[in-house]
């Protein structure tokens, strides 16, 4: 029977290899103040995430779900990762250096080894990237890495790689930090016993149930404090909270603001700053959203302030239909949209959609998706649209909406604006969920990466965002903190690390006090 943390019994933890044990200093109803003390070694950390059921993978090049990313970063390393400020930070890459024309980047690897003792070499990096971009691949990082001319890239000695690029790329380190760019020996992960260079070594994995890893004492960035890491699954947010309160786990991922306020005196609440982007995805390549007037109607019908109140319970900021609020290059000078039902009605009629029924996909796969869909459906009725909310399979939701449907609730963690564009909005993007494909938009992006003039690059980003603001398929209505919780005995959780960045879900730096 698959692991299912229910609201009442939280059944299945023991069968997944996670026994329910008392954690000293974590009594329900007690003070949530962290237990003081210097870092100490030993013990295990049990963390609960939402998941994808039997479809979950260990292949680090196929990561899509947050639990898959957490597992991948436990076992593997990338050349770079996003810091808390969204700037790429060197990881397996010790340093990088571009040529003057931005078409050649020289990467020096640090002295690191895989779990089987083999050193990480340039050949492993080149083979890993070749696997990601191989013909027919739909791997998440393919679009970001396709800029590399792998046939003409080469190893220089034992620890240096010279990447030749097909075009200038001023923000190339962002590509190295992209989700799914993990380095594996020989380029191909072993699905039965994956070997990486990360802080933990693989022990066991049951899709949709559990993952167990053990401390890597030889990790290049310092051995983890904890001896064991256990990740378990529940797609029910209340069950994740109850597992933490019941001492069946020490860390719970993705809480609602209501749960955070309710339990902040019992457990530690960590609000990862403004890294949770909430929106809708409209597929612009098919009816009815191939009509720009209908996309614009949705921009004008959504009451963002009401969604902040009702869905985020006041714990967020309104969005302006563009991703990356408060990030570098974000177009904060564009007029803030607010609900304009008369304008929305006129646009609906102009699109020939008055009285139209449109299926609106949503799910319990992530907190707030369903609630936002229901609220927006109510708002749409006032302007002559019937948005038929359909609750999808929470285990396959993200894959389903990528291929099917026309309108879906959407959510994203943090990434630089450049990465959002390259992964989701270029003609070549493999995760282009709105099917936005505009050669003139692509050119603006490529031009932005070809220049070393910072003012020109910022101007090009503004022009791209102006296009998306007017006619894009994403409607980003709000941004909020990402909320996780831990037992008072858990120390070392970085509360300033947005989701998807280096220190988010980084369990090698936590300890049990």
CSV table of N, CA, C and O in Angstrom, one decimal, residues 228-341:
chain,number,residue,atom,x,y,z
A,228,UNK,N,21.4,10.5,8.8
A,228,UNK,CA,20.4,10.0,7.8
A,228,UNK,C,19.4,11.1,7.5
A,228,UNK,O,19.0,11.9,8.3
A,229,UNK,N,19.0,11.0,6.2
A,229,UNK,CA,17.9,11.9,5.7
A,229,UNK,C,16.8,11.0,5.2
A,229,UNK,O,17.0,10.1,4.3
A,230,UNK,N,15.6,11.2,5.7
A,230,UNK,CA,14.4,10.5,5.2
A,230,UNK,C,13.4,11.5,4.6
A,230,UNK,O,13.1,12.5,5.3
A,231,UNK,N,13.0,11.3,3.4
A,231,UNK,CA,11.9,12.1,2.8
A,231,UNK,C,10.7,11.3,2.6
A,231,UNK,O,10.8,10.2,2.0
A,232,UNK,N,9.6,11.7,3.1
A,232,UNK,CA,8.3,11.0,2.9
A,232,UNK,C,7.3,11.9,2.3
A,232,UNK,O,7.5,13.1,2.1
A,233,UNK,N,6.2,11.4,1.8
A,233,UNK,CA,5.3,12.1,0.9
A,233,UNK,C,3.9,12.2,1.5
A,233,UNK,O,3.3,11.2,2.1
A,234,UNK,N,3.3,13.4,1.4
A,234,UNK,CA,1.9,13.6,1.6
A,234,UNK,C,1.4,14.8,0.8
A,234,UNK,O,2.0,15.9,0.9
A,235,UNK,N,0.4,14.6,0.0
A,235,UNK,CA,-0.1,15.7,-0.8
A,235,UNK,C,-1.2,16.5,-0.1
A,235,UNK,O,-1.8,17.4,-0.6
A,236,UNK,N,-1.4,16.2,1.2
A,236,UNK,CA,-2.4,16.8,2.1
A,236,UNK,C,-1.7,17.7,3.0
A,236,UNK,O,-0.9,17.3,3.9
A,237,UNK,N,-1.9,19.1,2.9
A,237,UNK,CA,-1.1,20.0,3.7
A,237,UNK,C,-1.4,19.8,5.2
A,237,UNK,O,-0.5,19.9,6.0
A,238,UNK,N,-2.7,19.5,5.5
A,238,UNK,CA,-3.0,19.3,6.9
A,238,UNK,C,-2.3,18.1,7.5
A,238,UNK,O,-1.9,18.1,8.6
A,239,UNK,N,-2.2,17.1,6.6
A,239,UNK,CA,-1.5,15.9,7.1
A,239,UNK,C,0.0,16.1,7.3
A,239,UNK,O,0.6,15.6,8.2
A,240,UNK,N,0.6,17.0,6.5
A,240,UNK,CA,2.0,17.4,6.7
A,240,UNK,C,2.2,18.1,8.0
A,240,UNK,O,3.1,17.8,8.7
A,241,UNK,N,1.3,19.0,8.3
A,241,UNK,CA,1.3,19.7,9.6
A,241,UNK,C,1.2,18.7,10.7
A,241,UNK,O,1.9,18.7,11.7
A,242,UNK,N,0.2,17.8,10.6
A,242,UNK,CA,-0.1,16.9,11.7
A,242,UNK,C,1.1,15.9,11.9
A,242,UNK,O,1.4,15.5,13.0
A,243,UNK,N,1.8,15.6,10.8
A,243,UNK,CA,3.0,14.7,11.0
A,243,UNK,C,4.1,15.4,11.8
A,243,UNK,O,4.7,14.8,12.6
A,244,UNK,N,4.2,16.7,11.6
A,244,UNK,CA,5.2,17.5,12.3
A,244,UNK,C,4.7,17.6,13.8
A,244,UNK,O,5.5,17.4,14.7
A,245,UNK,N,3.5,17.9,14.0
A,245,UNK,CA,3.0,18.1,15.4
A,245,UNK,C,3.0,16.7,16.1
A,245,UNK,O,3.3,16.7,17.3
A,246,UNK,N,2.8,15.6,15.4
A,246,UNK,CA,2.8,14.3,16.0
A,246,UNK,C,4.2,13.7,16.1
A,246,UNK,O,4.3,12.5,16.5
A,247,UNK,N,5.2,14.4,15.8
A,247,UNK,CA,6.6,14.0,15.9
A,247,UNK,C,7.0,12.8,15.0
A,247,UNK,O,7.9,12.1,15.3
A,248,UNK,N,6.2,12.7,13.9
A,248,UNK,CA,6.6,11.7,12.9
A,248,UNK,C,7.6,12.2,11.9
A,248,UNK,O,8.2,11.4,11.2
A,249,UNK,N,7.7,13.5,11.8
A,249,UNK,CA,8.7,14.1,11.0
A,249,UNK,C,9.2,15.3,11.7
A,249,UNK,O,8.6,15.8,12.7
A,250,UNK,N,10.4,15.9,11.3
A,250,UNK,CA,10.9,17.1,11.9
A,250,UNK,C,10.9,18.3,11.0
A,250,UNK,O,11.3,19.4,11.4
A,251,UNK,N,10.4,18.1,9.8
A,251,UNK,CA,10.4,19.2,8.8
A,251,UNK,C,9.2,19.0,7.9
A,251,UNK,O,9.0,17.9,7.4
A,252,UNK,N,8.4,20.0,7.7
A,252,UNK,CA,7.3,19.9,6.8
A,252,UNK,C,7.4,21.1,5.8
A,252,UNK,O,7.5,22.2,6.1
A,253,UNK,N,7.2,20.7,4.5
A,253,UNK,CA,7.4,21.6,3.4
A,253,UNK,C,6.0,22.1,2.9
A,253,UNK,O,5.1,21.4,2.8
A,254,UNK,N,6.0,23.4,2.6
A,254,UNK,CA,4.8,24.0,1.9
A,254,UNK,C,3.6,24.1,2.8
A,254,UNK,O,2.6,23.3,2.6
A,255,UNK,N,3.6,25.0,3.7
A,255,UNK,CA,2.4,25.3,4.6
A,255,UNK,C,1.6,26.5,4.1
A,255,UNK,O,2.2,27.4,3.4
A,256,UNK,N,0.4,26.5,4.5
A,256,UNK,CA,-0.5,27.7,4.2
A,256,UNK,C,-0.2,28.8,5.3
A,256,UNK,O,0.2,28.4,6.4
A,257,UNK,N,-0.5,30.0,5.0
A,257,UNK,CA,-0.4,31.1,6.0
A,257,UNK,C,-1.2,30.8,7.2
A,257,UNK,O,-0.8,31.1,8.3
A,258,UNK,N,-2.4,30.2,7.0
A,258,UNK,CA,-3.3,29.9,8.1
A,258,UNK,C,-2.6,28.9,9.1
A,258,UNK,O,-2.6,29.0,10.3
A,259,UNK,N,-2.1,27.8,8.5
A,259,UNK,CA,-1.4,26.8,9.3
A,259,UNK,C,-0.2,27.4,10.1
A,259,UNK,O,0.0,27.1,11.2
A,260,UNK,N,0.5,28.3,9.4
A,260,UNK,CA,1.7,28.9,10.0
A,260,UNK,C,1.3,29.7,11.2
A,260,UNK,O,1.9,29.7,12.3
A,261,UNK,N,0.2,30.5,11.1
A,261,UNK,CA,-0.2,31.4,12.2
A,261,UNK,C,-0.8,30.5,13.3
A,261,UNK,O,-0.5,30.8,14.5
A,262,UNK,N,-1.4,29.4,13.0
A,262,UNK,CA,-2.1,28.6,14.0
A,262,UNK,C,-1.0,27.9,14.8
A,262,UNK,O,-1.2,27.7,16.1
A,263,UNK,N,0.1,27.5,14.2
A,263,UNK,CA,1.0,26.6,14.9
A,263,UNK,C,2.4,27.3,15.3
A,263,UNK,O,3.3,26.6,15.6
A,264,UNK,N,2.5,28.6,15.1
A,264,UNK,CA,3.8,29.3,15.3
A,264,UNK,C,4.3,29.2,16.7
A,264,UNK,O,5.5,29.5,17.0
A,265,UNK,N,3.4,28.9,17.7
A,265,UNK,CA,3.9,28.8,19.1
A,265,UNK,C,4.3,27.4,19.4
A,265,UNK,O,4.8,27.1,20.5
A,266,UNK,N,4.1,26.4,18.5
A,266,UNK,CA,4.3,25.0,18.7
A,266,UNK,C,5.6,24.5,18.0
A,266,UNK,O,6.3,23.7,18.5
A,267,UNK,N,5.7,25.0,16.7
A,267,UNK,CA,6.8,24.6,15.9
A,267,UNK,C,7.5,25.9,15.3
A,267,UNK,O,7.0,27.0,15.5
A,268,UNK,N,8.7,25.7,14.7
A,268,UNK,CA,9.4,26.8,14.1
A,268,UNK,C,8.8,27.0,12.7
A,268,UNK,O,8.7,26.1,11.9
A,269,UNK,N,8.4,28.3,12.4
A,269,UNK,CA,7.9,28.6,11.1
A,269,UNK,C,9.0,29.4,10.4
A,269,UNK,O,9.5,30.4,10.9
A,270,UNK,N,9.3,29.0,9.2
A,270,UNK,CA,10.3,29.6,8.3
A,270,UNK,C,9.6,30.2,7.1
A,270,UNK,O,9.1,29.4,6.3
A,271,UNK,N,9.6,31.5,7.0
A,271,UNK,CA,8.9,32.1,5.8
A,271,UNK,C,10.0,32.6,4.8
A,271,UNK,O,10.8,33.5,5.1
A,272,UNK,N,10.2,31.8,3.8
A,272,UNK,CA,11.2,32.1,2.8
A,272,UNK,C,10.7,33.2,1.9
A,272,UNK,O,9.7,33.1,1.3
A,273,UNK,N,11.5,34.3,1.9
A,273,UNK,CA,10.9,35.6,1.4
A,273,UNK,C,10.5,35.6,-0.1
A,273,UNK,O,11.3,35.3,-0.9
A,274,UNK,N,9.3,36.0,-0.3
A,274,UNK,CA,8.7,36.4,-1.6
A,274,UNK,C,9.3,35.5,-2.7
A,274,UNK,O,9.8,35.9,-3.7
A,275,UNK,N,9.1,34.2,-2.6
A,275,UNK,CA,9.6,33.2,-3.5
A,275,UNK,C,8.5,32.3,-4.1
A,275,UNK,O,8.8,31.3,-4.7
A,276,UNK,N,7.2,32.6,-3.8
A,276,UNK,CA,6.1,31.8,-4.1
A,276,UNK,C,5.2,32.6,-5.1
A,276,UNK,O,4.4,33.5,-4.6
A,277,UNK,N,5.3,32.3,-6.4
A,277,UNK,CA,4.6,33.1,-7.4
A,277,UNK,C,3.3,32.4,-7.8
A,277,UNK,O,3.4,31.2,-8.2
A,278,UNK,N,2.2,33.1,-7.8
A,278,UNK,CA,0.9,32.5,-8.0
A,278,UNK,C,0.3,33.1,-9.3
A,278,UNK,O,0.3,34.3,-9.5
A,279,UNK,N,-0.3,32.2,-10.1
A,279,UNK,CA,-0.8,32.7,-11.4
A,279,UNK,C,-1.7,31.8,-12.1
A,279,UNK,O,-2.1,30.7,-11.6
A,280,UNK,N,-1.9,32.1,-13.4
A,280,UNK,CA,-2.7,31.3,-14.3
A,280,UNK,C,-1.8,31.1,-15.6
A,280,UNK,O,-1.0,32.0,-15.9
A,281,UNK,N,-2.0,30.0,-16.2
A,281,UNK,CA,-1.3,29.7,-17.5
A,281,UNK,C,-2.4,29.5,-18.6
A,281,UNK,O,-3.3,28.7,-18.5
A,282,UNK,N,-2.4,30.4,-19.6
A,282,UNK,CA,-3.3,30.3,-20.7
A,282,UNK,C,-2.6,29.9,-22.0
A,282,UNK,O,-1.5,30.5,-22.3
A,283,UNK,N,-3.0,28.8,-22.6
A,283,UNK,CA,-2.3,28.4,-23.8
A,283,UNK,C,-2.8,29.2,-25.0
A,283,UNK,O,-3.9,29.2,-25.4
A,284,UNK,N,-1.8,30.0,-25.6
A,284,UNK,CA,-2.2,30.9,-26.6
A,284,UNK,C,-2.2,30.4,-28.0
A,284,UNK,O,-2.5,31.1,-28.9
A,285,UNK,N,-1.9,29.1,-28.1
A,285,UNK,CA,-1.8,28.5,-29.5
A,285,UNK,C,-3.1,27.8,-29.9
A,285,UNK,O,-3.2,27.2,-30.9
A,286,UNK,N,-4.1,27.9,-29.0
A,286,UNK,CA,-5.4,27.2,-29.3
A,286,UNK,C,-6.5,28.0,-28.8
A,286,UNK,O,-6.4,28.8,-27.8
A,287,UNK,N,-7.7,27.7,-29.3
A,287,UNK,CA,-8.9,28.5,-28.9
A,287,UNK,C,-9.2,28.1,-27.4
A,287,UNK,O,-9.0,27.0,-27.0
A,288,UNK,N,-9.8,29.0,-26.7
A,288,UNK,CA,-10.1,30.4,-27.1
A,288,UNK,C,-9.1,31.4,-26.8
A,288,UNK,O,-9.2,32.6,-27.2
A,289,UNK,N,-7.9,31.0,-26.2
A,289,UNK,CA,-6.9,32.0,-25.8
A,289,UNK,C,-5.9,32.3,-26.9
A,289,UNK,O,-5.0,33.1,-26.7
A,290,UNK,N,-6.2,31.8,-28.1
A,290,UNK,CA,-5.5,32.3,-29.2
A,290,UNK,C,-5.9,33.7,-29.6
A,290,UNK,O,-5.3,34.4,-30.4
A,291,UNK,N,-7.1,34.2,-29.0
A,291,UNK,CA,-7.5,35.6,-29.2
A,291,UNK,C,-6.9,36.4,-28.1
A,291,UNK,O,-7.2,36.2,-26.9
A,292,UNK,N,-6.0,37.4,-28.4
A,292,UNK,CA,-5.4,38.2,-27.4
A,292,UNK,C,-6.4,39.0,-26.6
A,292,UNK,O,-6.1,39.3,-25.4
A,293,UNK,N,-7.5,39.3,-27.2
A,293,UNK,CA,-8.5,40.1,-26.4
A,293,UNK,C,-9.0,39.3,-25.2
A,293,UNK,O,-9.3,39.8,-24.1
A,294,UNK,N,-9.1,37.9,-25.3
A,294,UNK,CA,-9.6,37.1,-24.2
A,294,UNK,C,-8.5,37.0,-23.1
A,294,UNK,O,-8.8,37.1,-21.9
A,295,UNK,N,-7.3,37.0,-23.5
A,295,UNK,CA,-6.2,37.0,-22.5
A,295,UNK,C,-6.2,38.3,-21.7
A,295,UNK,O,-6.1,38.3,-20.5
A,296,UNK,N,-6.4,39.4,-22.5
A,296,UNK,CA,-6.4,40.7,-21.9
A,296,UNK,C,-7.7,40.8,-21.0
A,296,UNK,O,-7.6,41.5,-19.9
A,297,UNK,N,-8.8,40.2,-21.3
A,297,UNK,CA,-10.0,40.2,-20.5
A,297,UNK,C,-9.7,39.6,-19.1
A,297,UNK,O,-10.1,40.1,-18.1
A,298,UNK,N,-8.9,38.5,-19.1
A,298,UNK,CA,-8.6,37.9,-17.8
A,298,UNK,C,-7.7,38.8,-17.0
A,298,UNK,O,-7.8,38.9,-15.8
A,299,UNK,N,-6.7,39.5,-17.7
A,299,UNK,CA,-5.9,40.4,-17.0
A,299,UNK,C,-6.7,41.5,-16.3
A,299,UNK,O,-6.3,41.9,-15.2
A,300,UNK,N,-7.8,41.9,-16.9
A,300,UNK,CA,-8.7,42.9,-16.3
A,300,UNK,C,-9.8,42.4,-15.3
A,300,UNK,O,-10.3,43.2,-14.5
A,301,UNK,N,-10.1,41.2,-15.5
A,301,UNK,CA,-11.2,40.7,-14.6
A,301,UNK,C,-10.7,40.2,-13.2
A,301,UNK,O,-11.5,40.2,-12.3
A,302,UNK,N,-9.5,39.8,-13.1
A,302,UNK,CA,-9.0,39.2,-11.9
A,302,UNK,C,-8.8,40.3,-10.8
A,302,UNK,O,-8.2,41.4,-11.0
A,303,UNK,N,-9.4,40.1,-9.6
A,303,UNK,CA,-9.3,41.0,-8.5
A,303,UNK,C,-8.1,40.5,-7.6
A,303,UNK,O,-8.2,39.6,-6.8
A,304,UNK,N,-6.9,41.0,-7.9
A,304,UNK,CA,-5.7,40.6,-7.2
A,304,UNK,C,-5.8,40.8,-5.7
A,304,UNK,O,-5.3,40.0,-4.9
A,305,UNK,N,-6.3,42.0,-5.3
A,305,UNK,CA,-6.4,42.3,-3.9
A,305,UNK,C,-7.3,41.2,-3.1
A,305,UNK,O,-6.9,40.8,-2.0
A,306,UNK,N,-8.4,40.9,-3.8
A,306,UNK,CA,-9.2,39.9,-3.2
A,306,UNK,C,-8.6,38.5,-3.1
A,306,UNK,O,-8.7,37.8,-2.1
A,307,UNK,N,-7.8,38.1,-4.1
A,307,UNK,CA,-7.1,36.9,-4.0
A,307,UNK,C,-6.0,36.9,-2.9
A,307,UNK,O,-5.8,35.8,-2.3
A,308,UNK,N,-5.3,38.0,-2.7
A,308,UNK,CA,-4.4,38.1,-1.6
A,308,UNK,C,-5.1,37.9,-0.3
A,308,UNK,O,-4.6,37.1,0.6
A,309,UNK,N,-6.3,38.4,-0.2
A,309,UNK,CA,-7.1,38.3,1.1
A,309,UNK,C,-7.6,36.9,1.3
A,309,UNK,O,-7.4,36.3,2.3
A,310,UNK,N,-8.2,36.3,0.2
A,310,UNK,CA,-8.9,35.1,0.4
A,310,UNK,C,-8.1,33.8,0.2
A,310,UNK,O,-8.3,32.8,0.9
A,311,UNK,N,-7.1,33.9,-0.7
A,311,UNK,CA,-6.3,32.7,-0.9
A,311,UNK,C,-5.0,32.7,-0.1
A,311,UNK,O,-4.6,31.7,0.5
A,312,UNK,N,-4.4,33.9,0.0
A,312,UNK,CA,-3.1,34.0,0.8
A,312,UNK,C,-3.3,34.5,2.2
A,312,UNK,O,-2.4,34.7,2.9
A,313,UNK,N,-4.6,34.8,2.5
A,313,UNK,CA,-5.0,35.3,3.9
A,313,UNK,C,-4.1,36.5,4.3
A,313,UNK,O,-3.7,36.6,5.4
A,314,UNK,N,-3.9,37.4,3.3
A,314,UNK,CA,-3.3,38.6,3.6
A,314,UNK,C,-1.7,38.5,3.6
A,314,UNK,O,-1.1,39.6,3.8
A,315,UNK,N,-1.2,37.3,3.4
A,315,UNK,CA,0.3,37.2,3.5
A,315,UNK,C,0.9,37.2,2.1
A,315,UNK,O,1.4,36.1,1.7
A,316,UNK,N,0.9,38.3,1.5
A,316,UNK,CA,1.5,38.4,0.1
A,316,UNK,C,1.4,39.8,-0.4
A,316,UNK,O,0.8,40.7,0.2
A,317,UNK,N,1.8,39.9,-1.7
A,317,UNK,CA,1.8,41.1,-2.4
A,317,UNK,C,1.1,40.9,-3.8
A,317,UNK,O,1.3,39.8,-4.3
A,318,UNK,N,0.4,41.9,-4.3
A,318,UNK,CA,-0.3,41.7,-5.6
A,318,UNK,C,0.8,41.6,-6.6
A,318,UNK,O,1.8,42.3,-6.6
A,319,UNK,N,0.5,40.8,-7.6
A,319,UNK,CA,1.4,40.8,-8.8
A,319,UNK,C,0.8,41.6,-9.9
A,319,UNK,O,-0.3,42.2,-9.8
A,320,UNK,N,1.6,41.7,-11.0
A,320,UNK,CA,1.2,42.6,-12.1
A,320,UNK,C,1.3,41.9,-13.4
A,320,UNK,O,1.7,42.4,-14.5
A,321,UNK,N,1.0,40.5,-13.4
A,321,UNK,CA,1.0,39.7,-14.6
A,321,UNK,C,2.4,39.4,-15.2
A,321,UNK,O,2.5,38.9,-16.3
A,322,UNK,N,3.4,39.8,-14.4
A,322,UNK,CA,4.8,39.5,-14.9
A,322,UNK,C,5.5,38.7,-13.7
A,322,UNK,O,5.3,39.0,-12.6
A,323,UNK,N,6.3,37.8,-14.1
A,323,UNK,CA,7.0,37.0,-13.2
A,323,UNK,C,8.2,37.8,-12.6
A,323,UNK,O,8.8,38.6,-13.3
A,324,UNK,N,8.6,37.5,-11.4
A,324,UNK,CA,9.8,38.0,-10.8
A,324,UNK,C,9.8,39.3,-10.1
A,324,UNK,O,10.8,40.0,-10.0
A,325,UNK,N,8.6,39.6,-9.5
A,325,UNK,CA,8.5,40.9,-8.8
A,325,UNK,C,9.6,41.0,-7.7
A,325,UNK,O,9.9,40.1,-7.0
A,326,UNK,N,10.3,42.1,-7.7
A,326,UNK,CA,11.4,42.5,-6.8
A,326,UNK,C,12.7,41.9,-7.3
A,326,UNK,O,13.8,42.1,-6.6
A,327,UNK,N,12.8,41.2,-8.4
A,327,UNK,CA,14.0,40.6,-8.9
A,327,UNK,C,14.7,41.5,-9.9
A,327,UNK,O,14.1,42.5,-10.4
A,328,UNK,N,16.0,41.3,-10.1
A,328,UNK,CA,16.7,42.1,-11.1
A,328,UNK,C,16.1,42.1,-12.4
A,328,UNK,O,15.6,41.0,-12.9
A,329,UNK,N,16.0,43.2,-13.1
A,329,UNK,CA,15.4,43.5,-14.4
A,329,UNK,C,13.9,43.5,-14.4
A,329,UNK,O,13.3,43.7,-15.4
A,330,UNK,N,13.2,43.3,-13.2
A,330,UNK,CA,11.8,43.3,-13.2
A,330,UNK,C,11.2,44.6,-13.6
A,330,UNK,O,11.7,45.7,-13.2
A,331,UNK,N,10.2,44.7,-14.5
A,331,UNK,CA,9.7,45.9,-15.0
A,331,UNK,C,8.7,46.5,-14.0
A,331,UNK,O,7.5,46.5,-14.2
A,332,UNK,N,9.2,47.1,-13.0
A,332,UNK,CA,8.3,47.7,-11.9
A,332,UNK,C,7.7,49.0,-12.3
A,332,UNK,O,6.9,49.6,-11.5
A,333,UNK,N,8.1,49.5,-13.5
A,333,UNK,CA,7.6,50.8,-13.9
A,333,UNK,C,6.2,50.7,-14.6
A,333,UNK,O,5.6,51.7,-14.9
A,334,UNK,N,5.8,49.5,-15.0
A,334,UNK,CA,4.6,49.3,-15.7
A,334,UNK,C,3.4,49.6,-14.8
A,334,UNK,O,3.5,49.2,-13.6
A,335,UNK,N,2.3,50.1,-15.3
A,335,UNK,CA,1.2,50.5,-14.4
A,335,UNK,C,0.6,49.2,-13.8
A,335,UNK,O,0.4,48.2,-14.4
A,336,UNK,N,0.3,49.3,-12.5
A,336,UNK,CA,-0.2,48.2,-11.7
A,336,UNK,C,-1.7,48.0,-12.2
A,336,UNK,O,-2.5,48.9,-12.1
A,337,UNK,N,-2.0,46.8,-12.6
A,337,UNK,CA,-3.4,46.5,-13.0
A,337,UNK,C,-4.2,46.3,-11.8
A,337,UNK,O,-3.8,45.7,-10.8
A,338,UNK,N,-5.5,46.6,-11.9
A,338,UNK,CA,-6.5,46.4,-10.9
A,338,UNK,C,-7.7,45.9,-11.6
A,338,UNK,O,-7.9,46.0,-12.9
A,339,UNK,N,-8.7,45.4,-10.9
A,339,UNK,CA,-9.9,44.8,-11.5
A,339,UNK,C,-10.7,45.9,-12.2
A,339,UNK,O,-11.0,47.0,-11.6
A,340,UNK,N,-11.0,45.7,-13.5
A,340,UNK,CA,-11.8,46.6,-14.3
A,340,UNK,C,-12.9,45.8,-15.0
A,340,UNK,O,-12.7,45.4,-16.2
A,341,UNK,N,-14.0,45.5,-14.4
A,341,UNK,CA,-15.0,44.6,-15.0
A,341,UNK,C,-15.6,45.1,-16.3
A,341,UNK,O,-15.9,44.3,-17.2
